[in-house]
Short mmCIF file of C-alpha atoms in Angstrom, two decimals:
data_model
loop_
_atom_site.label_atom_id
_atom_site.label_comp_id
_atom_site.label_asym_id
_atom_site.label_seq_id
_atom_site.Cartn_x
_atom_site.Cartn_y
_atom_site.Cartn_z
CA MET A 1 87.55 69.79 68.68
CA ASN A 2 85.15 71.17 72.34
CA VAL A 3 82.22 71.66 72.08
CA ALA A 4 80.19 73.86 74.94
CA MET A 5 76.03 72.86 74.83
CA ILE A 6 74.13 74.59 76.51
CA ILE A 7 71.01 73.63 78.04
CA ALA A 8 68.34 75.63 78.06
CA GLY A 9 65.34 74.21 77.98
CA GLY A 10 63.22 74.30 80.67
CA SER A 11 60.40 76.74 81.14
CA GLY A 12 61.37 77.62 84.59
CA GLN A 13 58.16 76.46 86.04
CA ARG A 14 59.89 76.44 90.14
CA MET A 15 61.06 79.96 89.96
CA GLY A 16 57.25 80.88 89.28
CA GLN A 17 58.01 83.82 86.35
CA ASP A 18 56.39 84.71 83.49
CA ILE A 19 59.12 84.85 81.85
CA PRO A 20 61.70 81.56 82.16
CA LYS A 21 64.96 81.53 84.02
CA GLN A 22 67.28 82.04 81.41
CA PHE A 23 66.51 84.52 79.55
CA LEU A 24 65.45 86.74 82.72
CA ASN A 25 67.66 89.90 83.02
CA VAL A 26 69.77 90.65 86.02
CA ASN A 27 71.81 93.77 86.19
CA ASP A 28 70.75 95.10 82.32
CA ARG A 29 71.40 90.97 80.46
CA PRO A 30 70.06 88.26 80.29
CA VAL A 31 71.06 84.93 82.85
CA ILE A 32 71.91 82.77 80.05
CA ILE A 33 74.73 85.24 78.77
CA TYR A 34 76.34 85.71 81.43
CA THR A 35 76.66 81.68 80.89
CA LEU A 36 77.92 82.05 77.15
CA GLU A 37 80.64 84.65 77.92
CA ALA A 38 82.32 82.09 80.36
CA PHE A 39 82.43 79.61 77.78
CA GLN A 40 83.08 82.96 74.08
CA LYS A 41 86.41 83.99 76.57
CA HIS A 42 88.14 80.02 77.10
CA PRO A 43 90.71 79.67 74.96
CA ASN A 44 89.97 76.06 74.81
CA ILE A 45 86.28 76.36 74.30
CA ASP A 46 86.08 76.37 70.05
CA ALA A 47 82.17 76.15 69.69
CA ILE A 48 79.22 77.09 70.80
CA ALA A 49 75.00 74.86 70.79
CA VAL A 50 72.48 75.88 73.14
CA VAL A 51 69.89 73.20 73.82
CA CYS A 52 67.09 76.00 73.25
CA LEU A 53 63.14 76.29 74.90
CA LYS A 54 60.74 76.56 71.93
CA GLY A 55 59.88 79.21 70.81
CA TRP A 56 63.33 81.44 72.36
CA ASP A 57 64.72 80.30 69.58
CA GLN A 58 65.08 83.67 67.78
CA ILE A 59 65.60 85.57 70.75
CA LEU A 60 68.78 83.39 71.55
CA TRP A 61 70.18 84.07 68.35
CA ALA A 62 69.26 88.11 69.29
CA TYR A 63 70.51 88.30 72.50
CA ALA A 64 73.80 86.57 71.07
CA LYS A 65 74.58 89.05 68.08
CA GLN A 66 73.83 91.37 71.10
CA PHE A 67 76.38 90.22 72.91
CA ASN A 68 79.17 89.16 70.38
CA ILE A 69 78.42 85.72 71.46
CA THR A 70 80.60 84.98 68.37
CA LYS A 71 81.17 81.02 69.38
CA LEU A 72 77.78 80.46 69.32
CA LYS A 73 77.58 77.47 65.85
CA TRP A 74 74.28 76.21 66.25
CA VAL A 75 70.66 75.72 68.08
CA PHE A 76 68.18 72.60 68.75
CA GLU A 77 64.73 72.51 70.04
CA GLY A 78 64.15 71.35 73.45
CA GLY A 79 63.28 68.08 74.42
CA GLU A 80 59.57 66.65 76.57
CA ASN A 81 61.36 66.40 79.28
CA GLY A 82 65.31 66.94 80.95
CA GLN A 83 67.03 64.06 78.92
CA GLY A 84 64.59 64.83 75.82
CA SER A 85 66.28 68.21 75.38
CA LEU A 86 70.20 66.17 76.00
CA ARG A 87 69.13 64.03 73.27
CA ASN A 88 67.88 66.38 70.48
CA GLY A 89 71.62 68.41 71.56
CA VAL A 90 73.51 65.68 71.49
CA MET A 91 71.64 63.49 68.50
CA GLY A 92 72.33 67.72 66.67
CA LEU A 93 75.98 67.91 67.38
CA LYS A 94 76.43 63.66 65.52
CA GLU A 95 75.03 66.17 62.06
CA VAL A 96 77.83 68.43 62.46
CA CYS A 97 81.06 67.22 64.94
CA SER A 98 83.31 64.44 65.17
CA GLU A 99 82.44 61.39 67.16
CA ASP A 100 85.63 62.50 69.16
CA ASP A 101 85.00 66.23 70.45
CA ILE A 102 84.72 66.81 73.48
CA ILE A 103 81.20 67.60 74.84
CA LEU A 104 81.05 70.29 77.80
CA ILE A 105 76.68 69.77 78.38
CA HIS A 106 76.20 72.47 81.31
CA ASP A 107 72.96 73.91 82.34
CA ALA A 108 71.70 77.70 80.99
CA ILE A 109 71.56 78.20 84.84
CA ARG A 110 74.41 78.21 85.98
CA PRO A 111 76.09 81.97 85.48
CA MET A 112 78.85 81.94 87.16
CA VAL A 113 80.29 78.94 86.34
CA SER A 114 84.20 80.13 86.59
CA GLN A 115 87.71 79.82 83.64
CA GLU A 116 88.88 77.38 86.09
CA ILE A 117 86.40 74.69 86.25
CA ILE A 118 86.06 74.47 82.80
CA SER A 119 89.73 73.96 82.43
CA ASN A 120 89.19 71.26 84.98
CA ASN A 121 86.64 69.82 83.11
CA ILE A 122 87.90 69.56 80.54
CA SER A 123 91.71 68.37 81.79
CA CYS A 124 90.08 65.93 83.38
CA CYS A 125 87.96 64.65 79.98
CA MET A 126 90.67 64.44 78.44
CA GLN A 127 92.42 62.16 80.61
CA ASN A 128 89.90 59.75 82.37
CA GLY A 129 86.90 59.69 79.34
CA ASN A 130 85.06 61.83 81.45
CA SER A 131 84.24 64.23 83.82
CA ILE A 132 81.57 64.96 86.12
CA THR A 133 81.96 68.71 87.87
CA VAL A 134 81.25 67.65 91.66
CA ILE A 135 82.14 69.53 95.54
CA PRO A 136 82.32 68.17 98.63
CA CYS A 137 78.97 67.65 100.52
CA ALA A 138 79.13 70.16 103.72
CA GLU A 139 76.43 69.32 105.35
CA ALA A 140 74.52 66.58 108.26
CA MET A 141 72.77 63.95 105.71
CA LEU A 142 70.17 62.25 106.65
CA LEU A 143 67.93 59.75 104.92
CA ARG A 144 63.38 60.39 104.44
CA GLU A 145 61.94 57.83 106.42
CA ASP A 146 59.02 59.38 104.96
CA GLU A 147 58.22 63.33 104.14
CA ASN A 148 59.22 65.16 107.77
CA SER A 149 61.29 62.08 109.61
CA SER A 150 63.88 60.27 109.80
CA ILE A 151 66.21 57.29 111.82
CA GLU A 152 69.17 56.99 109.26
CA GLN A 153 72.13 59.27 108.22
CA ILE A 154 73.76 59.04 105.49
CA PRO A 155 77.85 58.73 106.00
CA ARG A 156 78.77 62.52 103.82
CA ALA A 157 82.42 61.57 102.58
CA SER A 158 80.73 58.69 100.87
CA LEU A 159 78.34 61.66 99.06
CA ALA A 160 79.15 64.26 96.11
CA ARG A 161 77.15 67.22 95.20
CA THR A 162 77.28 66.96 91.19
CA GLN A 163 77.68 70.33 89.35
CA THR A 164 78.54 71.02 85.67
CA PRO A 165 79.86 71.23 82.87
CA GLN A 166 80.41 67.13 82.57
CA ALA A 167 81.77 65.96 79.73
CA PHE A 168 81.96 63.47 77.32
CA PRO A 169 83.17 62.46 73.60
CA LEU A 170 80.46 62.94 71.34
CA GLY A 171 80.32 58.50 70.41
CA LYS A 172 80.07 58.27 74.01
CA LEU A 173 77.39 60.53 74.89
CA ILE A 174 75.63 58.91 71.53
CA TRP A 175 75.99 55.59 72.39
CA ALA A 176 74.72 56.69 75.89
CA HIS A 177 71.29 57.95 74.08
CA GLU A 178 70.76 55.50 71.66
CA GLU A 179 71.11 52.72 74.73
CA ALA A 180 69.02 54.19 77.23
CA LEU A 181 65.67 54.40 74.38
CA LYS A 182 66.07 50.66 73.84
CA ARG A 183 66.50 49.65 78.14
CA GLY A 184 63.48 52.28 78.34
CA ILE A 185 64.96 54.73 80.05
CA THR A 186 63.63 57.93 79.80
CA ASN A 187 63.40 61.00 82.18
CA SER A 188 66.53 60.98 84.07
CA ILE A 189 68.08 64.16 85.38
CA ALA A 190 71.19 64.31 84.50
CA THR A 191 74.11 63.25 81.72
CA CYS A 192 75.98 62.06 85.31
CA THR A 193 72.60 59.41 85.97
CA LEU A 194 72.46 58.09 82.74
CA MET A 195 75.55 57.29 82.89
CA VAL A 196 75.78 55.63 86.21
CA GLU A 197 71.72 54.05 85.13
CA LEU A 198 73.73 52.15 82.26
CA GLY A 199 76.56 51.33 84.44
CA GLU A 200 78.54 53.70 83.38
CA LYS A 201 81.83 54.62 86.03
CA VAL A 202 82.38 58.71 86.10
CA TYR A 203 85.24 61.07 87.06
CA PHE A 204 85.49 63.85 89.31
CA SER A 205 86.15 67.46 88.57
CA ALA A 206 86.11 70.03 90.85
CA GLY A 207 83.51 72.43 91.63
CA SER A 208 82.84 75.39 93.54
CA GLU A 209 80.16 76.65 95.73
CA LYS A 210 79.55 79.39 93.44
CA ASN A 211 78.78 77.40 91.03
CA VAL A 212 75.51 78.66 92.36
CA LYS A 213 72.10 76.59 89.65
CA LEU A 214 69.47 79.48 90.05
CA THR A 215 66.34 77.47 90.53
CA THR A 216 64.49 80.64 92.73
CA THR A 217 64.17 83.72 93.54
CA GLU A 218 66.53 83.11 96.47
CA ASP A 219 69.25 81.68 94.19
CA ILE A 220 68.68 85.58 91.69
CA GLU A 221 69.92 87.16 95.19
CA ILE A 222 72.86 84.72 95.84
CA PHE A 223 74.17 85.65 91.96
CA LYS A 224 72.87 89.02 92.25
CA ALA A 225 75.27 89.23 95.60
CA LEU A 226 78.36 87.29 94.15
CA LEU A 227 78.13 89.69 90.72
CA VAL A 228 79.53 92.48 93.22
CA SER A 229 81.66 90.16 95.48
CA LYS A 230 85.23 90.06 95.09
CA LYS A 231 87.99 88.32 97.11
CA ASP A 232 89.64 89.28 100.52
CA GLU A 233 93.23 90.53 100.07
CA TRP A 234 93.80 88.67 103.81
CA LEU A 235 92.05 85.30 102.46
CA LYS A 236 94.58 82.47 101.40
#
């Protein structure tokens, strides 16, 4: 079984809005619904779980009913930080899924994830045992000497910009979170960073610049533009 685990446990303080960014309305529907719809319509996703900000679970279920997100099966409460939310979701799935099930962990605030990205993520995980969605680094990269200056570059060819989904067998995720607690790792920012901190090798699947993460109001404007944009016929 392939399960999408959507992480919606953040309060969105960087956005500076009264409503958590995953529940902001864009064109008369919440951001999280765009995200859920991407996994709802993918033929190889069997079920959806959401790790939800405390106090918003009933609103989430109401939206799922309104927008016909029938694959939503489980909602778990968010944790004290990103790693805590991931751990809550993994341990919740431990009670209802098999350790062989593939779990695609995805940010609720990446609503433009494509069907192709989801397919690539599943395929790479099945082939290699895990899969991290990435895109190349196109910019020149400098290593900070301090807040305002640099004297060293980082070759961009050696860098990968990570996105979500990030797919692992549930059993591997359970091991990782249990092992992290044993080692005192409590604030890893993503599943890929947690695995690397634990000495695990991760494999890449193709992402997209359109798979934008909505962290600022400017990102919302980009999202709105992407919703109405179409690829020109002459572009290959």
